[in-house]
Amino acid sequence: MIPQDLLQSIEENFHPLSSACKEEMLSMAKLHQQKKHSVLVREGQYSHQTFYLISGCARAYYLHDGKEVTDWIAFEGEFISAIVSFFSDRPSPHYIELLEDSILVEFQRDQVEALADRYHEFERLLRKIVTQTMLKQQEKIASIQFHSAEERYKKLLDIRPDITKRVPLTHIASYLGITLETLSRIRRPHR
Amino acid sequence: MIPQDLLQSIEENFHPLSSACKEEMLSMAKLHQQKKHSVLVREGQYSHQTFYLISGCARAYYLHDGKEVTDWIAFEGEFISAIVSFFSDRPSPHYIELLEDSILVEFQRDQVEALADRYHEFERLLRKIVTQTMLKQQEKIASIQFHSAEERYKKLLDIRPDITKRVPLTHIASYLGITLETLSRIRRPHR
DNA sequence: TAATACATTTGATATAAATCAAATTCTATC
DNA sequence: GATAGAATTTGATTTATATCAAATGTATTA
């Protein structure tokens, strides 16, 4: 079964789980296959799901003055969720949209919480995931405040050289906090 | 004893703990009294402590191109730590400095982790604290990217009207990601 | 394969905020 | 209370990036 990938990547990146816990975790996982451009979450919805990408990619975005602002992009092996709604139980400002045909695993928050009630080790896993996310955001803040648009783009390419092949530039620009035009100029062979 | 405040604020803001757990938590808390300008953590150190402010205030900053960048300011009732070192066990890029005479409670990470091993409820508390921090950062990112310097300053004043009386403008400017001069102009009675 | 929508580039101009430099005001202490 | 150092304000200029507008390039589908 495919979600083996999920378990393996979780155990590698975070920490090992007992087989009982893993089994329960798998039993609550719902496997989907979805087409490019599918919208998993819409603004205003309560989203009590989090998604793990087996393959494909997705973005989270919200509307600001009528414009789309992409603030999260996830690829295979990563999670994506409507962060505000999922974690603080409010209507989602975010949309989540697939950028490629994808295979994904869906988890319900209630079930996740119930598992965290029953397994201390799973509670710890969640803490680690959240801690890692927090540290990434910490870096993102520093990067927005003290690096130029060009530096941020280059850094992104270091981490994900294939991103320009998989994600439209508009979304990348937005994710970097710059306009499409500025990104285009940055990409132009120098001078 | 003073750390009652700590327990109360934790239980109010996050969730209740059993008395056994609370007792152990208190037993590992170390109470300090420190003068303004004391430096709690220096760049390059491994900092395995986190600090809770009973009274006073503090900032975390790092050096970027020789300039101080303040990226966290905490007041009484809040935590402050050398976030990178504490959470990912690397040498700290941050300094932590007191901005007023302060009374603070110090926790050692090893002891915190040991308590999290023994008490599932404490593990959950940690998860909640980290989740809340992550959501705050999420907001900060949006605020840097889509609000002007002036809007960010006004919002800060809404949350902490007394901040200009307690924290030098240089640090506030830096915290907002703008220069001291720009902040000064924003503050000038309009036009 | 033509037609149409979508994505990207290019150009001209505007603007918020940075930078550099100096003056002023505040504050701590001898 | 005088004075040195720190903090803040003010002014002139520069700069990175945004904005507006249009042209070009690339997919998708009828």
Coordinates of C-alpha atoms (C1' of nucleotides) in Angstrom, one line a residue:
Chain A
M1 CA 0.0 0.0 0.0
I2 CA 1.2 3.5 -0.9
P3 CA 0.9 5.2 2.5
Q4 CA 4.0 3.3 3.5
D5 CA 5.8 6.3 2.0
L6 CA 4.0 8.5 4.4
L7 CA 5.0 6.5 7.5
Q8 CA 8.6 6.1 6.3
S9 CA 9.0 9.8 5.6
I10 CA 7.4 10.7 9.0
E11 CA 9.7 8.3 10.9
E12 CA 12.7 9.6 9.0
N13 CA 12.0 13.2 9.4
F14 CA 10.6 13.2 12.9
H15 CA 10.6 10.2 15.1
P16 CA 9.7 6.5 15.2
L17 CA 6.2 5.3 16.2
S18 CA 5.1 2.0 17.7
S19 CA 3.4 -0.3 15.3
A20 CA 0.0 0.0 17.1
C21 CA 0.1 3.7 16.6
K22 CA 1.2 3.5 13.0
E23 CA -1.6 1.1 12.3
E24 CA -4.2 3.4 13.8
M25 CA -2.7 6.3 11.9
L26 CA -3.0 4.5 8.6
S27 CA -6.5 3.3 9.4
M28 CA -7.7 6.9 9.6
A29 CA -5.9 8.0 6.4
K30 CA -8.1 8.6 3.4
L31 CA -6.3 8.2 0.0
H32 CA -7.4 10.4 -2.9
Q33 CA -6.4 10.9 -6.4
Q34 CA -7.2 14.4 -7.8
K35 CA -6.8 16.3 -11.0
K36 CA -4.7 19.5 -11.5
H37 CA -6.7 22.6 -10.5
S38 CA -8.9 20.7 -8.0
V39 CA -9.7 23.0 -5.1
L40 CA -9.4 21.1 -1.8
V41 CA -10.4 24.0 0.5
R42 CA -12.3 27.3 -0.2
E43 CA -12.3 30.6 1.6
G44 CA -14.9 30.7 4.4
Q45 CA -15.0 26.9 4.9
Y46 CA -14.1 25.3 8.1
S47 CA -11.3 23.0 7.1
H48 CA -10.7 20.2 9.5
Q49 CA -8.4 18.3 7.2
T50 CA -4.7 18.2 6.6
F51 CA -3.3 16.7 3.5
Y52 CA -0.1 14.8 2.8
L53 CA 1.1 14.7 -0.7
I54 CA 2.2 11.3 -2.0
S55 CA 2.8 12.8 -5.4
G56 CA 2.0 16.1 -7.1
C57 CA 2.0 19.6 -5.7
A58 CA -0.4 22.2 -4.3
R59 CA -0.5 25.7 -3.0
A60 CA -2.4 27.6 -0.3
Y61 CA -3.4 31.2 -1.1
Y62 CA -5.7 33.9 0.1
L63 CA -7.2 37.0 -1.4
H64 CA -5.8 40.4 -0.4
D65 CA -7.4 43.4 -2.1
G66 CA -8.8 41.1 -4.7
K67 CA -5.4 39.6 -5.5
E68 CA -4.2 36.1 -4.9
V69 CA -1.4 35.8 -2.3
T70 CA 0.3 32.4 -2.3
D71 CA 1.8 31.7 1.0
W72 CA 2.5 28.0 1.0
I73 CA 3.6 25.6 -1.7
A74 CA 4.0 21.9 -1.0
F75 CA 5.4 19.0 -3.0
E76 CA 5.4 15.2 -2.7
G77 CA 6.4 14.2 0.8
E78 CA 5.1 17.3 2.4
F79 CA 1.9 18.4 4.2
I80 CA -0.4 21.2 3.3
S81 CA -3.4 22.5 5.3
A82 CA -5.6 25.5 5.7
I83 CA -3.4 26.5 8.5
V84 CA -5.6 29.1 10.3
S85 CA -8.7 26.9 10.1
F86 CA -7.0 23.7 10.9
F87 CA -5.1 25.0 13.9
S88 CA -7.4 27.6 15.4
D89 CA -10.8 26.4 14.2
R90 CA -11.8 29.6 12.4
P91 CA -13.2 29.9 8.8
S92 CA -10.4 29.5 6.4
P93 CA -9.0 32.6 4.7
H94 CA -7.1 30.2 2.5
Y95 CA -7.9 28.3 -0.6
I96 CA -5.9 25.1 -1.3
E97 CA -5.5 24.2 -5.0
L98 CA -3.6 21.4 -6.7
L99 CA -1.0 22.5 -9.2
E100 CA -0.6 19.0 -10.7
D101 CA -2.5 15.8 -10.8
S102 CA -1.8 14.5 -7.3
I103 CA -2.2 11.6 -5.0
L104 CA -2.9 12.6 -1.4
V105 CA -3.7 11.4 2.0
E106 CA -6.3 13.2 4.0
F107 CA -6.5 13.3 7.8
Q108 CA -9.3 14.6 9.9
R109 CA -8.3 16.8 12.7
D110 CA -10.7 15.2 15.2
Q111 CA -9.2 11.8 14.5
V112 CA -5.7 13.3 14.7
E113 CA -6.5 14.8 18.1
A114 CA -8.1 11.6 19.3
L115 CA -4.9 9.7 18.4
A116 CA -2.9 12.3 20.2
D117 CA -5.1 11.7 23.3
R118 CA -4.4 8.0 23.2
Y119 CA -0.7 8.0 22.2
H120 CA 1.8 10.1 23.9
E121 CA 4.3 9.3 21.1
F122 CA 1.9 10.7 18.6
E123 CA 1.4 13.9 20.6
R124 CA 5.2 14.2 20.5
L125 CA 5.2 13.7 16.7
L126 CA 2.7 16.5 16.3
R127 CA 4.8 18.8 18.5
K128 CA 7.8 18.1 16.4
I129 CA 6.0 18.8 13.1
V130 CA 4.7 22.1 14.5
T131 CA 8.1 23.0 15.9
Q132 CA 9.7 22.4 12.5
T133 CA 7.0 24.5 10.8
M134 CA 7.6 27.3 13.2
L135 CA 11.3 27.3 12.6
K136 CA 10.8 27.5 8.9
Q137 CA 8.5 30.5 9.3
Q138 CA 11.2 32.1 11.5
E139 CA 13.6 31.8 8.6
K140 CA 11.0 33.1 6.2
I141 CA 10.5 36.2 8.3
A142 CA 14.2 36.9 8.3
S143 CA 14.5 36.3 4.6
I144 CA 11.7 38.7 3.7
Q145 CA 13.0 41.4 5.9
F146 CA 16.7 41.3 5.1
H147 CA 17.2 39.8 1.7
S148 CA 16.5 41.3 -1.7
A149 CA 14.0 39.9 -4.1
E150 CA 16.8 38.4 -6.1
E151 CA 18.5 36.7 -3.1
R152 CA 15.2 35.2 -2.1
Y153 CA 14.6 33.8 -5.5
K154 CA 18.0 32.3 -5.8
K155 CA 17.7 30.7 -2.4
L156 CA 14.4 29.2 -3.4
L157 CA 16.0 27.7 -6.5
D158 CA 18.7 26.2 -4.3
I159 CA 16.1 24.4 -2.3
R160 CA 13.8 23.5 -5.2
P161 CA 15.6 23.8 -8.6
D162 CA 12.6 22.3 -10.4
I163 CA 10.0 24.7 -9.0
T164 CA 9.9 26.9 -12.2
K165 CA 9.0 23.8 -14.2
R166 CA 6.1 22.8 -11.9
V167 CA 4.7 26.1 -10.6
P168 CA 3.6 29.1 -12.6
L169 CA 5.7 32.2 -12.0
T170 CA 2.8 34.2 -10.7
H171 CA 2.6 31.9 -7.8
I172 CA 6.3 31.9 -7.2
A173 CA 6.4 35.7 -7.3
S174 CA 3.6 35.9 -4.8
Y175 CA 5.2 33.3 -2.6
L176 CA 8.4 35.4 -2.5
G177 CA 6.4 38.6 -1.8
I178 CA 7.2 40.3 -5.1
T179 CA 5.3 41.1 -8.2
L180 CA 5.4 38.9 -11.3
E181 CA 7.1 41.7 -13.3
T182 CA 9.9 42.0 -10.8
L183 CA 10.4 38.2 -10.8
S184 CA 10.5 38.2 -14.6
R185 CA 13.3 40.9 -14.5
I186 CA 15.3 39.0 -11.9
R187 CA 15.2 35.9 -14.1
R188 CA 16.4 37.7 -17.2
P189 CA 20.0 36.8 -18.1
H190 CA 21.9 39.5 -16.3
R191 CA 22.0 43.1 -17.7
Chain B
M1 CA 5.6 32.2 45.9
I2 CA 5.8 34.3 42.7
P3 CA 5.7 31.5 40.0
Q4 CA 2.0 31.1 40.8
D5 CA 1.6 33.8 38.2
L6 CA 3.4 31.6 35.7
L7 CA 1.2 28.6 36.4
Q8 CA -1.9 30.6 36.3
S9 CA -1.1 32.3 33.0
I10 CA -0.2 29.0 31.5
E11 CA -3.4 27.3 32.6
E12 CA -5.4 30.3 31.4
N13 CA -3.8 30.6 28.0
F14 CA -3.2 27.0 27.2
H15 CA -4.7 24.2 29.3
P16 CA -4.9 22.9 32.8
L17 CA -2.3 20.6 34.3
S18 CA -2.5 18.0 37.1
S19 CA -1.1 19.2 40.5
A20 CA 1.7 16.6 40.3
C21 CA 2.8 18.0 37.0
K22 CA 2.6 21.5 38.1
E23 CA 4.6 20.7 41.2
E24 CA 7.4 19.2 39.1
M25 CA 7.3 22.1 36.8
L26 CA 7.8 24.5 39.6
S27 CA 10.5 22.5 41.1
M28 CA 12.6 22.9 38.0
A29 CA 12.0 26.6 37.7
K30 CA 14.9 28.8 38.6
L31 CA 13.9 32.3 39.7
H32 CA 16.2 35.2 38.8
Q33 CA 16.3 38.9 39.4
Q34 CA 18.4 40.8 36.8
K35 CA 19.3 44.4 36.0
K36 CA 18.5 46.3 32.8
H37 CA 21.0 45.7 30.1
S38 CA 21.9 42.2 31.4
V39 CA 22.7 39.8 28.5
L40 CA 21.1 36.4 29.1
V41 CA 22.4 34.8 25.9
R42 CA 25.2 35.7 23.5
E43 CA 25.7 34.8 19.9
G44 CA 27.6 31.6 19.4
Q45 CA 26.5 30.1 22.7
Y46 CA 24.4 27.0 22.9
S47 CA 21.4 28.2 24.8
H48 CA 19.4 25.4 26.4
Q49 CA 17.2 27.7 28.5
T50 CA 13.9 29.4 28.0
F51 CA 12.9 32.4 30.1
Y52 CA 9.5 33.4 31.4
L53 CA 9.2 37.0 32.4
I54 CA 7.4 37.6 35.7
S55 CA 8.1 41.4 35.3
G56 CA 10.2 43.6 33.1
C57 CA 11.0 43.1 29.4
A58 CA 13.6 41.7 27.0
R59 CA 14.5 41.5 23.4
A60 CA 16.1 38.9 21.1
Y61 CA 18.3 40.3 18.4
Y62 CA 21.0 39.1 16.0
L63 CA 23.7 40.8 13.9
H64 CA 23.1 41.2 10.2
D65 CA 25.9 43.1 8.3
G66 CA 27.1 44.4 11.6
K67 CA 23.7 45.8 12.5
E68 CA 21.4 44.7 15.2
V69 CA 18.1 43.2 14.1
T70 CA 15.6 42.8 16.9
D71 CA 13.1 40.0 16.1
W72 CA 11.4 39.3 19.3
I73 CA 10.3 41.5 22.2
A74 CA 8.7 40.0 25.3
F75 CA 7.0 41.6 28.3
E76 CA 5.8 40.2 31.7
G77 CA 3.7 37.1 31.3
E78 CA 5.6 36.1 28.1
F79 CA 8.3 33.7 27.2
I80 CA 11.6 34.5 25.4
S81 CA 14.3 32.2 24.2
A82 CA 17.1 31.9 21.8
I83 CA 14.7 30.2 19.4
V84 CA 17.2 28.6 17.0
S85 CA 19.5 27.2 19.7
F86 CA 16.7 26.1 22.0
F87 CA 14.6 24.3 19.4
S88 CA 17.2 23.0 17.0
D89 CA 20.2 22.7 19.2
R90 CA 22.6 24.9 17.1
P91 CA 24.8 27.8 18.3
S92 CA 22.6 30.8 18.8
P93 CA 22.6 33.5 16.3
H94 CA 20.6 35.6 18.8
Y95 CA 21.5 37.7 21.8
I96 CA 18.9 38.1 24.5
E97 CA 19.1 41.3 26.5
L98 CA 17.0 42.8 29.2
L99 CA 15.4 46.2 28.5
E100 CA 14.3 46.8 32.1
D101 CA 15.2 45.4 35.5
S102 CA 13.3 42.1 35.4
I103 CA 12.3 39.1 37.4
L104 CA 12.4 35.9 35.4
V105 CA 12.0 32.2 35.6
E106 CA 14.5 30.0 33.8
F107 CA 13.8 26.5 32.5
Q108 CA 16.4 24.1 31.2
R109 CA 15.5 22.3 28.0
D110 CA 16.6 18.9 29.2
Q111 CA 14.4 19.2 32.2
V112 CA 11.5 20.4 30.1
E113 CA 12.0 17.4 27.7
A114 CA 12.2 15.0 30.6
L115 CA 8.9 16.4 32.0
A116 CA 7.4 16.0 28.5
D117 CA 8.5 12.3 28.6
R118 CA 6.8 11.7 31.9
Y119 CA 3.7 13.7 31.4
H120 CA 1.6 13.4 28.3
E121 CA -0.4 16.5 29.4
F122 CA 2.9 18.5 29.5
E123 CA 3.8 17.3 26.1
R124 CA 0.4 18.6 24.9
L125 CA 1.0 22.0 26.7
L126 CA 4.3 22.3 24.7
R127 CA 2.5 21.5 21.5
K128 CA 0.0 24.2 22.2
I129 CA 2.6 26.8 23.0
V130 CA 4.5 26.0 19.8
T131 CA 1.3 26.0 17.7
Q132 CA 0.4 29.4 19.1
T133 CA 3.9 30.8 18.3
M134 CA 3.6 29.4 14.8
L135 CA 0.3 31.1 14.2
K136 CA 1.7 34.4 15.4
Q137 CA 4.5 34.1 13.0
Q138 CA 2.1 33.3 10.2
E139 CA 0.4 36.7 11.0
K140 CA 3.7 38.5 11.1
I141 CA 4.6 37.2 7.7
A142 CA 1.4 38.5 6.2
S143 CA 1.8 41.8 8.0
I144 CA 5.3 42.4 6.7
Q145 CA 4.3 41.5 3.2
F146 CA 1.1 43.5 2.8
H147 CA 1.1 46.3 5.2
S148 CA 3.0 49.6 5.0
A149 CA 5.5 50.6 7.7
E150 CA 2.9 53.0 9.1
E151 CA 0.2 50.3 9.3
R152 CA 2.5 47.9 11.1
Y153 CA 3.5 50.6 13.6
K154 CA -0.1 51.5 14.4
K155 CA -1.1 47.8 14.8
L156 CA 1.8 47.4 17.2
L157 CA 0.6 50.3 19.2
D158 CA -2.9 48.8 19.4
I159 CA -1.5 45.7 20.9
R160 CA 1.1 47.4 23.2
P161 CA 0.3 51.1 23.7
D162 CA 3.1 51.4 26.3
I163 CA 5.8 50.0 24.1
T164 CA 7.3 53.4 23.2
K165 CA 7.7 54.2 26.9
R166 CA 9.5 50.9 27.6
V167 CA 11.5 50.1 24.5
P168 CA 13.9 52.4 22.6
L169 CA 12.7 53.4 19.1
T170 CA 15.7 51.8 17.4
H171 CA 14.6 48.4 18.6
I172 CA 11.0 49.0 17.7
A173 CA 12.0 50.1 14.2
S174 CA 14.1 47.1 13.8
Y175 CA 11.4 44.8 15.1
L176 CA 9.0 46.3 12.5
G177 CA 11.6 45.8 9.7
I178 CA 12.1 49.5 9.0
T179 CA 14.8 52.1 9.8
L180 CA 14.9 54.3 12.8
E181 CA 14.5 57.4 10.5
T182 CA 11.4 56.0 8.8
L183 CA 9.8 55.2 12.2
S184 CA 10.6 58.7 13.4
R185 CA 8.8 60.2 10.4
I186 CA 5.8 58.0 10.8
R187 CA 5.5 59.1 14.4
R188 CA 5.7 62.8 13.5
P189 CA 2.2 64.5 13.9
H190 CA 0.9 64.2 10.4
R191 CA 2.3 66.4 7.6
Chain C
dT1 C1' -5.0 23.9 -36.9
dA2 C1' -7.2 28.0 -35.8
dA3 C1' -8.9 30.5 -32.0
dT4 C1' -8.8 31.9 -27.5
dA5 C1' -7.3 32.2 -23.0
dC6 C1' -3.4 32.2 -20.1
dA7 C1' 1.5 33.1 -18.9
dT8 C1' 5.5 35.8 -19.4
dT9 C1' 8.3 39.6 -20.8
dT10 C1' 9.3 44.4 -21.7
dG11 C1' 9.0 49.4 -21.1
dA12 C1' 8.0 53.8 -18.8
dT13 C1' 7.0 55.9 -14.6
dA14 C1' 5.9 56.4 -9.7
dT15 C1' 6.7 55.7 -4.8
dA16 C1' 7.8 54.0 -0.2
dA17 C1' 11.5 53.5 2.3
dA18 C1' 16.7 53.4 2.6
dT19 C1' 20.8 55.8 3.1
dC20 C1' 23.9 59.4 4.4
dA21 C1' 24.6 63.5 7.0
dA22 C1' 23.7 66.7 10.4
dA23 C1' 21.1 69.0 14.0
dT24 C1' 18.5 68.7 18.1
dT25 C1' 16.7 66.8 22.3
dC26 C1' 16.9 63.8 26.1
dT27 C1' 19.1 61.4 30.1
dA28 C1' 22.4 59.8 33.3
dT29 C1' 26.1 60.9 36.1
dC30 C1' 30.2 63.4 37.8
Chain D
dG1 C1' 23.3 71.7 37.6
dA2 C1' 26.8 71.1 33.7
dT3 C1' 28.1 68.1 30.4
dA4 C1' 29.0 64.0 27.6
dG5 C1' 26.9 60.4 25.3
dA6 C1' 22.8 58.3 23.7
dA7 C1' 18.4 58.7 21.4
dT8 C1' 15.6 60.9 18.2
dT9 C1' 14.4 64.1 14.6
dT10 C1' 15.0 66.5 10.3
dG11 C1' 16.7 67.2 5.5
dA12 C1' 18.4 65.8 0.9
dT13 C1' 19.2 62.2 -2.1
dT14 C1' 19.1 57.4 -3.9
dT15 C1' 17.3 52.9 -4.8
dA16 C1' 14.6 48.7 -5.1
dT17 C1' 10.5 47.4 -6.3
dA18 C1' 5.6 48.5 -7.5
dT19 C1' 2.4 50.0 -10.8
dC20 C1' 0.3 50.6 -15.2
dA21 C1' 0.3 49.5 -19.9
dA22 C1' 1.2 46.9 -23.8
dA23 C1' 3.5 43.3 -26.5
dT24 C1' 4.9 38.6 -27.1
dG25 C1' 4.8 33.7 -26.2
dT26 C1' 2.7 29.2 -24.9
dA27 C1' -1.1 26.1 -24.0
dT28 C1' -5.6 24.1 -24.4
dT29 C1' -9.5 22.9 -26.8
dA30 C1' -13.1 23.4 -30.3

